[in-house]
CSV table of C-alpha atoms in Angstrom, one decimal:
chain,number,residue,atom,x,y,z
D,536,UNK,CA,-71.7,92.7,-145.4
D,537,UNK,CA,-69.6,92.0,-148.7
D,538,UNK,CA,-70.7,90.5,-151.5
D,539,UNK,CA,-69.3,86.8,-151.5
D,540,UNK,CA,-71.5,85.0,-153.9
D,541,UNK,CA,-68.4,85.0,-156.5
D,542,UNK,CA,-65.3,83.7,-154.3
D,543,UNK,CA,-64.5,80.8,-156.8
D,544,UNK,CA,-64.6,77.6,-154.8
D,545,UNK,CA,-61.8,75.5,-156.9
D,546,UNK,CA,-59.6,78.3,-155.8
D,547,UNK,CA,-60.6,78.1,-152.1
D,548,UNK,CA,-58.5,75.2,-151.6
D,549,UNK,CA,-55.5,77.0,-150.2
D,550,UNK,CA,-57.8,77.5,-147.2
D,551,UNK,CA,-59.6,74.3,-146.8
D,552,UNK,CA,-59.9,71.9,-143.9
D,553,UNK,CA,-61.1,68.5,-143.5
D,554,UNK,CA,-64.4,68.4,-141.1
D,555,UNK,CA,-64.2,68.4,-137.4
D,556,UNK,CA,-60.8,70.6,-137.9
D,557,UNK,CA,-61.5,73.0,-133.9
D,558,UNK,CA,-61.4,76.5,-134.5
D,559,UNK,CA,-61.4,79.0,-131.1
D,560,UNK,CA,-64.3,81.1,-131.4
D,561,UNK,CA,-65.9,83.7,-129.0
D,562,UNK,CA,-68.4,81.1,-127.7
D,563,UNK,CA,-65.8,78.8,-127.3
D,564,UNK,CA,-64.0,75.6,-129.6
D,565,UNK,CA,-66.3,74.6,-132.2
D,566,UNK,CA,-65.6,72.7,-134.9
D,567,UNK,CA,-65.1,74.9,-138.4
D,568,UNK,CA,-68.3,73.2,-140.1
D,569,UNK,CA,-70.4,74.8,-137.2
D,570,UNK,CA,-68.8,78.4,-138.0
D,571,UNK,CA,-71.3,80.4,-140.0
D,572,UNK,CA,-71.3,84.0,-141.2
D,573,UNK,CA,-71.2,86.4,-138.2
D,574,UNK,CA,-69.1,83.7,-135.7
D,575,UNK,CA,-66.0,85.6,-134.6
D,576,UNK,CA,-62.7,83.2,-134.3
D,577,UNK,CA,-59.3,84.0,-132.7
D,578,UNK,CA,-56.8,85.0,-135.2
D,579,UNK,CA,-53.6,84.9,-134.8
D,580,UNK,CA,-52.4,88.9,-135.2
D,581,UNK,CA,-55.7,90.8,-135.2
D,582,UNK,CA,-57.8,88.9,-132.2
D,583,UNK,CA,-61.1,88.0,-132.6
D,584,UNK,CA,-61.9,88.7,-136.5
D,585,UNK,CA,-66.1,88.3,-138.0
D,586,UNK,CA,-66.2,85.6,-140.4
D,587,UNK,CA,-67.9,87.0,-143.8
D,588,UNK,CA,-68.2,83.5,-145.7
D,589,UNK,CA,-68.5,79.7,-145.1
D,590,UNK,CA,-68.7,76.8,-148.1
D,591,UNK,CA,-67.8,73.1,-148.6
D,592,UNK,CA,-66.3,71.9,-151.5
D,593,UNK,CA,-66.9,68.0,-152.0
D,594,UNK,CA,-63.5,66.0,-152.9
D,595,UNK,CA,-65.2,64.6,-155.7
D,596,UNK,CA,-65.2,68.2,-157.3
D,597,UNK,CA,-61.6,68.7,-157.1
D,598,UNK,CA,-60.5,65.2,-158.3
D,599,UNK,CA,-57.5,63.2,-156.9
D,600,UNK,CA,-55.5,66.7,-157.5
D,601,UNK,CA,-57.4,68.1,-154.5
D,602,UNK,CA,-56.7,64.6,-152.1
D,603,UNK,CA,-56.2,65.4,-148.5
D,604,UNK,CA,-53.3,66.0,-146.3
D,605,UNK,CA,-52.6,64.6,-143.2
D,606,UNK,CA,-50.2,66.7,-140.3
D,607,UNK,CA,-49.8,63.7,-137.8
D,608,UNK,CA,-49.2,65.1,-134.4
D,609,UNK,CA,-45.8,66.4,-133.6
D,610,UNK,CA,-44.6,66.0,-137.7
D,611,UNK,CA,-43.8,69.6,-137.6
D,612,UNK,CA,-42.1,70.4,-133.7
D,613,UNK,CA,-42.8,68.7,-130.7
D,614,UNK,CA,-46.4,68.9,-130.3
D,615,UNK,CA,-47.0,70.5,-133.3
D,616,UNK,CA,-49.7,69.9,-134.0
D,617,UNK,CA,-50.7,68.8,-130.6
D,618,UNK,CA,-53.5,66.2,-132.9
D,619,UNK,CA,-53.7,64.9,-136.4
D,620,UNK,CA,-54.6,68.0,-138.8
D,621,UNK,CA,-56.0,67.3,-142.5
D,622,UNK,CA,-55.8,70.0,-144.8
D,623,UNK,CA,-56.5,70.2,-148.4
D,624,UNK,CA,-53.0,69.9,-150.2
D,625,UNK,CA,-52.5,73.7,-151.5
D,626,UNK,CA,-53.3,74.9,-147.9
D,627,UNK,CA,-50.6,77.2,-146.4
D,628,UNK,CA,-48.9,76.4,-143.7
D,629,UNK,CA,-47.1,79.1,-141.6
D,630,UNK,CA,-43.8,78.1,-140.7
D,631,UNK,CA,-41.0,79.9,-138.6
D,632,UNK,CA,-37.4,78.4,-138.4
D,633,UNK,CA,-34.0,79.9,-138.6
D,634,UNK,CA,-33.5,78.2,-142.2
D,635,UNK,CA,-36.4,80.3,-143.1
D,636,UNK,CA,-34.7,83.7,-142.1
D,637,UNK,CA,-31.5,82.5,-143.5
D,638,UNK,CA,-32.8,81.6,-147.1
D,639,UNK,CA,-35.4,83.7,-147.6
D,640,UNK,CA,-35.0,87.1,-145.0
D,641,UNK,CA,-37.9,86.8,-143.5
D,642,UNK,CA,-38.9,84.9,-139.9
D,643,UNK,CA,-42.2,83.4,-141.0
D,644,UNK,CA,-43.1,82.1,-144.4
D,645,UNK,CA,-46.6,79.9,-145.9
D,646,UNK,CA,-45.6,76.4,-147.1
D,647,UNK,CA,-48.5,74.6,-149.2
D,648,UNK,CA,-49.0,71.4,-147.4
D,649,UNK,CA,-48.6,69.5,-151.0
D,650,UNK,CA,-44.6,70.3,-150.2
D,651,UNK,CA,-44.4,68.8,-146.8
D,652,UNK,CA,-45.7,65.2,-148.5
D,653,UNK,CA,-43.2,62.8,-147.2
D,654,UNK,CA,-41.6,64.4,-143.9
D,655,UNK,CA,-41.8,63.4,-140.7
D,656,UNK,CA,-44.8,61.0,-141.8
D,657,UNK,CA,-46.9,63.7,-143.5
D,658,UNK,CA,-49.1,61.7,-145.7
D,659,UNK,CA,-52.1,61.8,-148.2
D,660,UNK,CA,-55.1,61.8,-145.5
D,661,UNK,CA,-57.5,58.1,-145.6
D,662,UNK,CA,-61.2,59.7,-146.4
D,663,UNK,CA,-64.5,58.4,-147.3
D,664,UNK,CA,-66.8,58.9,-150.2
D,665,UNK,CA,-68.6,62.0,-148.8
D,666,UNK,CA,-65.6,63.8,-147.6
D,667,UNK,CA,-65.7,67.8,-148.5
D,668,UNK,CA,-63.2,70.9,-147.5
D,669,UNK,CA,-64.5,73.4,-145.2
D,670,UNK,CA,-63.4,77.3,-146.1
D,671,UNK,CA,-64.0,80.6,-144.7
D,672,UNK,CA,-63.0,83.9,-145.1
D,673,UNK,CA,-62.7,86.6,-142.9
D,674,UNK,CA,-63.1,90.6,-143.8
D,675,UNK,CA,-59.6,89.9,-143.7
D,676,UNK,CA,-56.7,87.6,-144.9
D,677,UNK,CA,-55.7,86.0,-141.3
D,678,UNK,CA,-53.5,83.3,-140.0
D,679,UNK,CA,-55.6,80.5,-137.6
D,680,UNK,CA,-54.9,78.1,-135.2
D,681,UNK,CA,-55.9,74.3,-135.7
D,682,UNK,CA,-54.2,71.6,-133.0
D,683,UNK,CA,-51.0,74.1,-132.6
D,684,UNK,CA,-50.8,74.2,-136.6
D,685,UNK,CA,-50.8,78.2,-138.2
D,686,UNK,CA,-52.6,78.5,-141.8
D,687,UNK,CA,-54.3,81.0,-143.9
D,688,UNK,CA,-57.5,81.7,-144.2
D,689,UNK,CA,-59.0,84.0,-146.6
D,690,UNK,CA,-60.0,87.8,-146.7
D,691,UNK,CA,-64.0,88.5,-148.3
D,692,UNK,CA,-62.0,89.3,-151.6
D,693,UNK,CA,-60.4,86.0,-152.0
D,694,UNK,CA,-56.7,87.5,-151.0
D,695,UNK,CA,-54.4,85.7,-148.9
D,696,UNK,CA,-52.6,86.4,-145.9
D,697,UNK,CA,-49.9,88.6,-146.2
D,698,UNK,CA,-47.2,86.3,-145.4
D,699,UNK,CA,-44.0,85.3,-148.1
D,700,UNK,CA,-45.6,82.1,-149.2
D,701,UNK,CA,-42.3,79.5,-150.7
D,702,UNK,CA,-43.0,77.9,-154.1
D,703,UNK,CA,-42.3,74.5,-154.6
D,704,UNK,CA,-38.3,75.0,-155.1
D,705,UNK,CA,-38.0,77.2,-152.5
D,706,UNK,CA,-40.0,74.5,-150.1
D,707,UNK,CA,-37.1,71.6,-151.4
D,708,UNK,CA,-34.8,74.2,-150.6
D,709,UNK,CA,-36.1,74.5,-147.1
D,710,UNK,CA,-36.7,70.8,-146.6
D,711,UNK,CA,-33.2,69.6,-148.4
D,712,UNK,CA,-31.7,71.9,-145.5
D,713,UNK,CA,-33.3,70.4,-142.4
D,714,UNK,CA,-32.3,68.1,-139.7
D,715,UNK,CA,-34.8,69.2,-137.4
D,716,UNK,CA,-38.7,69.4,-138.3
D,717,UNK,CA,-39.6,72.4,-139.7
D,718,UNK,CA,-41.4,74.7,-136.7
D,719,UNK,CA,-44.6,75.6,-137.2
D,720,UNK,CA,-43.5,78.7,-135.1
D,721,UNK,CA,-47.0,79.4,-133.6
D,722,UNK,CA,-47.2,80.3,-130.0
D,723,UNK,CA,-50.9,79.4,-128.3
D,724,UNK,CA,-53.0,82.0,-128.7
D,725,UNK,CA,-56.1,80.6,-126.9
């Protein structure tokens, strides 16, 4: 197995979920806290992949810069996601819409949840005193499903999946072009 002991957790929060965020694994949902090393979860493109690496990071580390997201259910499609997802606010979001293709020549692109803030009732997430981020990584950058909602999770290395991911202009861009909500593009994979 890898040697993970130096991933650098203030940079894991591109691929951090609030507790009790359901992950498919081989023995079934669980929720991500109860993933541990050697659980294998559904990816989306590779199947079931090994998680390598689990850690929390507590909210009170990361400051009001690292305050939660909330995805209310059906902000980004309808019925995406099928449930309220919280995500920490530089997680990526896979996205899939024809504005995406047009813009940016590609079908799928990540979008940090910081630049969805504001649509469709995406909101800064309510959270208590002992709240902390949940991350793994896989042996393998991969894309997950939470609730109908894609995002990244991170390979043993620290490297992320290998999708375009749209910087903050690009994401106004995006946004600034939209009647519809964005798609999150994901069909069910469970």
């Amino acid at each position: 197995m890898p040697d993970t002991a130096s991933l650098p957790l203030r940079n894991l929060g591109i691929s951090a979920f609030a507790p009790d965020t359901m992950v498919e694994t081989e023995e079934g949902p669980l929720p991500l806290e109860w993933v541990v090393p050697g659980h294998r979860i559904l990816t989306r493109d590779n199947g079931m992949q090994e998680v390598y690496w689990t850690a929390a990071t507590s909210l009170v580390e990361l400051g009001e810069a690292g305050r939660p997201v909330q995805i209310p259910e059906g902000a980004l499609a309808p019925g995406v996601p099928w449930e309220p997802v919280v995500v920490a606010p530089g997680h990526r979001i896979l996205i899939r819409h024809p504005a995406v293709e047009l813009y940016f020549g590609t079908r799928e692109a990540f979008i940090e949840a910081r630049d969805l803030l504001g649509l469709r009732g995406i909101g800064p997430a309510e959270h208590g005193p002992d709240f902390a981020y949940v991350h793994l990584a896989l042996s393998q950058p991969a894309v997950i499903e939470t609730a109908g909602l894609c995002g990244a999770t991170l390979g043993v290395a620290g490297e992320q999946a290998p999708h375009p991911v749209l910087d903050a202009g690009e994401a106004r861009l995006l946004r600034g072009t939209l009647d519809i909500p964005v798609a999150a593009g994901m069909r069910r994979i469970a």
